[in-house]
């Protein structure tokens, strides 16, 4: 650091870092899954006030709702911080969302159910992107000799004389027959 810098990093730096972090994992899947777990866990313990009337939403399935909600939040965090198991976490989130329909007040009044289903589906469908700037692996050296004519039914494969291509009696010749080398 020079004497002129303050040592702090600007907003642009942190925004780009967060963007790179977010792009390397199923971020939206985890966010939707966690957002789906909150209403599923919250509504059975919530009291709704309508004027002077208090409606208690607590049911006998309150413990089941709390467990489902906490598991969904945990699965969302797992999608963020351990994206290797994203498929398992997505399938588990979908199953928990389905279980929340009969157990947790119609899946947190359908809000938690839909968010958890969307998060689970996004997690199952997410695939890591290829790193930018990497060249595709080479397919090997270009074949020697004339290019095959249209309709030529040659068998692709290594040619004799190339390294690592020892001819045996089972090596297929270009004309589809067996080599006579033995």
Tab-separated table of C-alpha atoms in Angstrom:
chain	number	residue	atom	x	y	z
A	1	UNK	CA	0.000	0.000	0.000
A	2	UNK	CA	1.177	3.461	-0.716
A	3	UNK	CA	0.967	6.354	1.694
A	4	UNK	CA	-1.855	7.833	-0.363
A	5	UNK	CA	-4.304	4.935	-0.077
A	6	UNK	CA	-6.665	4.642	2.832
A	7	UNK	CA	-6.594	0.830	2.867
A	8	UNK	CA	-10.359	0.508	2.496
A	9	UNK	CA	-11.949	-1.142	-0.469
A	10	UNK	CA	-14.674	0.649	-2.337
A	11	UNK	CA	-18.207	-0.518	-3.004
A	12	UNK	CA	-17.338	-1.600	-6.548
A	13	UNK	CA	-14.805	-4.125	-5.238
A	14	UNK	CA	-17.277	-5.754	-2.828
A	15	UNK	CA	-20.057	-5.746	-5.407
A	16	UNK	CA	-17.870	-7.554	-7.949
A	17	UNK	CA	-16.694	-10.019	-5.320
A	18	UNK	CA	-20.264	-10.787	-4.290
A	19	UNK	CA	-21.222	-11.159	-7.939
A	20	UNK	CA	-18.446	-13.708	-8.500
A	21	UNK	CA	-19.419	-15.588	-5.329
A	22	UNK	CA	-23.080	-15.582	-6.332
A	23	UNK	CA	-22.288	-16.873	-9.811
A	24	UNK	CA	-20.347	-19.878	-8.551
A	25	UNK	CA	-23.250	-21.470	-6.662
A	26	UNK	CA	-27.045	-21.852	-6.904
A	27	UNK	CA	-27.647	-18.518	-5.173
A	28	UNK	CA	-31.273	-17.927	-6.125
A	29	UNK	CA	-32.188	-21.521	-5.354
A	30	UNK	CA	-30.839	-21.145	-1.829
A	31	UNK	CA	-32.548	-17.789	-1.362
A	32	UNK	CA	-35.955	-19.075	-2.479
A	33	UNK	CA	-35.589	-22.219	-0.362
A	34	UNK	CA	-34.747	-20.201	2.755
A	35	UNK	CA	-37.559	-17.754	2.007
A	36	UNK	CA	-39.933	-20.724	1.709
A	37	UNK	CA	-38.874	-22.113	5.081
A	38	UNK	CA	-39.663	-18.900	6.977
A	39	UNK	CA	-43.470	-18.792	6.484
A	40	UNK	CA	-43.757	-22.535	6.964
A	41	UNK	CA	-42.062	-22.257	10.366
A	42	UNK	CA	-43.619	-18.909	11.335
A	43	UNK	CA	-47.348	-19.198	10.651
A	44	UNK	CA	-48.164	-22.016	13.108
A	45	UNK	CA	-46.755	-19.884	15.939
A	46	UNK	CA	-48.098	-16.517	14.798
A	47	UNK	CA	-51.019	-14.647	16.284
A	48	UNK	CA	-53.040	-12.542	13.881
A	49	UNK	CA	-54.752	-9.434	15.233
A	50	UNK	CA	-57.956	-8.309	13.541
A	51	UNK	CA	-59.034	-5.268	15.503
A	52	UNK	CA	-59.652	-6.485	19.055
A	53	UNK	CA	-59.799	-10.132	18.024
A	54	UNK	CA	-56.680	-12.300	18.223
A	55	UNK	CA	-56.549	-15.378	16.031
A	56	UNK	CA	-54.060	-18.017	17.158
A	57	UNK	CA	-52.766	-20.078	14.263
A	58	UNK	CA	-51.071	-22.672	16.447
A	59	UNK	CA	-51.975	-26.212	15.583
A	60	UNK	CA	-51.037	-29.649	16.793
A	61	UNK	CA	-48.558	-29.833	13.917
A	62	UNK	CA	-46.570	-26.829	15.161
A	63	UNK	CA	-43.474	-28.908	15.911
A	64	UNK	CA	-43.594	-30.508	12.464
A	65	UNK	CA	-43.898	-27.086	10.865
A	66	UNK	CA	-40.942	-25.790	12.825
A	67	UNK	CA	-38.805	-28.779	11.821
A	68	UNK	CA	-39.749	-28.430	8.141
A	69	UNK	CA	-39.048	-24.692	8.178
A	70	UNK	CA	-35.685	-25.069	9.892
A	71	UNK	CA	-34.684	-27.870	7.509
A	72	UNK	CA	-35.597	-25.723	4.497
A	73	UNK	CA	-33.482	-22.841	5.790
A	74	UNK	CA	-30.629	-25.282	6.416
A	75	UNK	CA	-30.960	-26.712	2.908
A	76	UNK	CA	-30.883	-23.196	1.472
A	77	UNK	CA	-27.653	-22.455	3.319
A	78	UNK	CA	-26.281	-25.796	2.139
A	79	UNK	CA	-27.001	-24.799	-1.453
A	80	UNK	CA	-24.995	-21.614	-0.901
A	81	UNK	CA	-22.007	-22.906	1.005
A	82	UNK	CA	-21.730	-26.533	-0.134
A	83	UNK	CA	-22.962	-26.490	-3.710
A	84	UNK	CA	-21.573	-29.962	-4.432
A	85	UNK	CA	-24.691	-31.493	-2.867
A	86	UNK	CA	-27.066	-29.125	-4.674
A	87	UNK	CA	-29.035	-31.970	-6.287
A	88	UNK	CA	-29.653	-33.711	-2.972
A	89	UNK	CA	-30.572	-30.394	-1.328
A	90	UNK	CA	-32.953	-29.560	-4.162
A	91	UNK	CA	-34.729	-32.906	-4.042
A	92	UNK	CA	-34.957	-32.709	-0.250
A	93	UNK	CA	-36.388	-29.166	-0.485
A	94	UNK	CA	-39.029	-30.339	-2.959
A	95	UNK	CA	-39.997	-33.265	-0.720
A	96	UNK	CA	-40.177	-31.053	2.373
A	97	UNK	CA	-42.299	-28.535	0.477
A	98	UNK	CA	-44.706	-31.310	-0.493
A	99	UNK	CA	-44.825	-32.602	3.084
A	100	UNK	CA	-45.551	-29.078	4.325
A	101	UNK	CA	-48.933	-29.043	2.561
A	102	UNK	CA	-50.716	-31.356	5.023
A	103	UNK	CA	-48.455	-30.634	8.006
A	104	UNK	CA	-47.852	-26.881	8.087
A	105	UNK	CA	-51.079	-24.954	7.425
A	106	UNK	CA	-51.220	-25.721	3.711
A	107	UNK	CA	-47.508	-25.138	3.302
A	108	UNK	CA	-47.369	-21.764	5.024
A	109	UNK	CA	-50.556	-20.675	3.247
A	110	UNK	CA	-49.089	-21.804	-0.096
A	111	UNK	CA	-46.464	-19.019	0.048
A	112	UNK	CA	-43.789	-21.171	1.674
A	113	UNK	CA	-44.752	-24.163	-0.436
A	114	UNK	CA	-44.307	-22.305	-3.738
A	115	UNK	CA	-41.040	-20.652	-2.692
A	116	UNK	CA	-39.564	-23.938	-1.465
A	117	UNK	CA	-40.666	-25.779	-4.618
A	118	UNK	CA	-39.139	-23.070	-6.807
A	119	UNK	CA	-35.895	-23.106	-4.821
A	120	UNK	CA	-35.656	-26.892	-4.962
A	121	UNK	CA	-36.311	-26.957	-8.698
A	122	UNK	CA	-33.711	-24.247	-9.319
A	123	UNK	CA	-31.185	-26.169	-7.246
A	124	UNK	CA	-31.734	-29.403	-9.144
A	125	UNK	CA	-31.503	-27.592	-12.483
A	126	UNK	CA	-28.417	-25.480	-11.653
A	127	UNK	CA	-25.171	-26.443	-13.376
A	128	UNK	CA	-21.808	-24.783	-12.693
A	129	UNK	CA	-20.698	-22.595	-15.563
A	130	UNK	CA	-17.527	-23.195	-17.492
A	131	UNK	CA	-14.702	-20.875	-16.495
A	132	UNK	CA	-14.360	-18.011	-18.942
A	133	UNK	CA	-11.126	-17.712	-20.826
A	134	UNK	CA	-10.291	-21.399	-20.840
A	135	UNK	CA	-9.694	-22.884	-24.230
A	136	UNK	CA	-11.488	-26.059	-25.134
A	137	UNK	CA	-9.251	-29.127	-24.932
A	138	UNK	CA	-7.733	-30.069	-28.250
A	139	UNK	CA	-9.148	-33.133	-29.926
A	140	UNK	CA	-5.689	-34.296	-30.936
A	141	UNK	CA	-3.491	-33.898	-33.967
A	142	UNK	CA	-5.095	-33.368	-37.326
A	143	UNK	CA	-5.429	-36.562	-39.334
A	144	UNK	CA	-2.856	-37.088	-42.035
A	145	UNK	CA	-3.710	-37.877	-45.609
A	146	UNK	CA	-6.637	-36.911	-47.784
A	147	UNK	CA	-9.978	-36.046	-46.268
A	148	UNK	CA	-12.611	-38.793	-46.614
A	149	UNK	CA	-15.028	-38.330	-49.480
A	150	UNK	CA	-18.738	-37.860	-48.869
A	151	UNK	CA	-20.362	-41.194	-48.200
A	152	UNK	CA	-17.029	-42.875	-47.401
A	153	UNK	CA	-17.680	-45.286	-44.554
A	154	UNK	CA	-14.284	-45.285	-42.915
A	155	UNK	CA	-13.886	-46.168	-39.289
A	156	UNK	CA	-12.330	-43.285	-37.361
A	157	UNK	CA	-9.481	-44.195	-35.082
A	158	UNK	CA	-5.743	-44.015	-34.643
A	159	UNK	CA	-3.561	-44.599	-37.649
A	160	UNK	CA	-0.712	-47.039	-37.748
A	161	UNK	CA	2.635	-45.542	-36.927
A	162	UNK	CA	1.278	-42.995	-34.454
A	163	UNK	CA	2.582	-43.317	-30.898
A	164	UNK	CA	0.505	-45.566	-28.673
A	165	UNK	CA	-1.310	-47.281	-31.544
A	166	UNK	CA	0.146	-50.753	-31.708
A	167	UNK	CA	-1.424	-52.820	-34.449
A	168	UNK	CA	-2.925	-56.104	-33.292
A	169	UNK	CA	-5.048	-58.710	-34.959
A	170	UNK	CA	-8.152	-56.942	-33.599
A	171	UNK	CA	-7.274	-53.480	-34.910
A	172	UNK	CA	-9.899	-52.410	-37.400
A	173	UNK	CA	-8.581	-51.360	-40.773
A	174	UNK	CA	-9.917	-48.296	-42.563
A	175	UNK	CA	-11.820	-50.531	-44.980
A	176	UNK	CA	-13.653	-52.299	-42.130
A	177	UNK	CA	-11.645	-55.536	-42.325
A	178	UNK	CA	-9.031	-56.970	-40.006
A	179	UNK	CA	-5.353	-56.165	-40.185
A	180	UNK	CA	-3.141	-58.966	-41.316
A	181	UNK	CA	-0.455	-57.840	-38.834
A	182	UNK	CA	-0.104	-60.360	-36.117
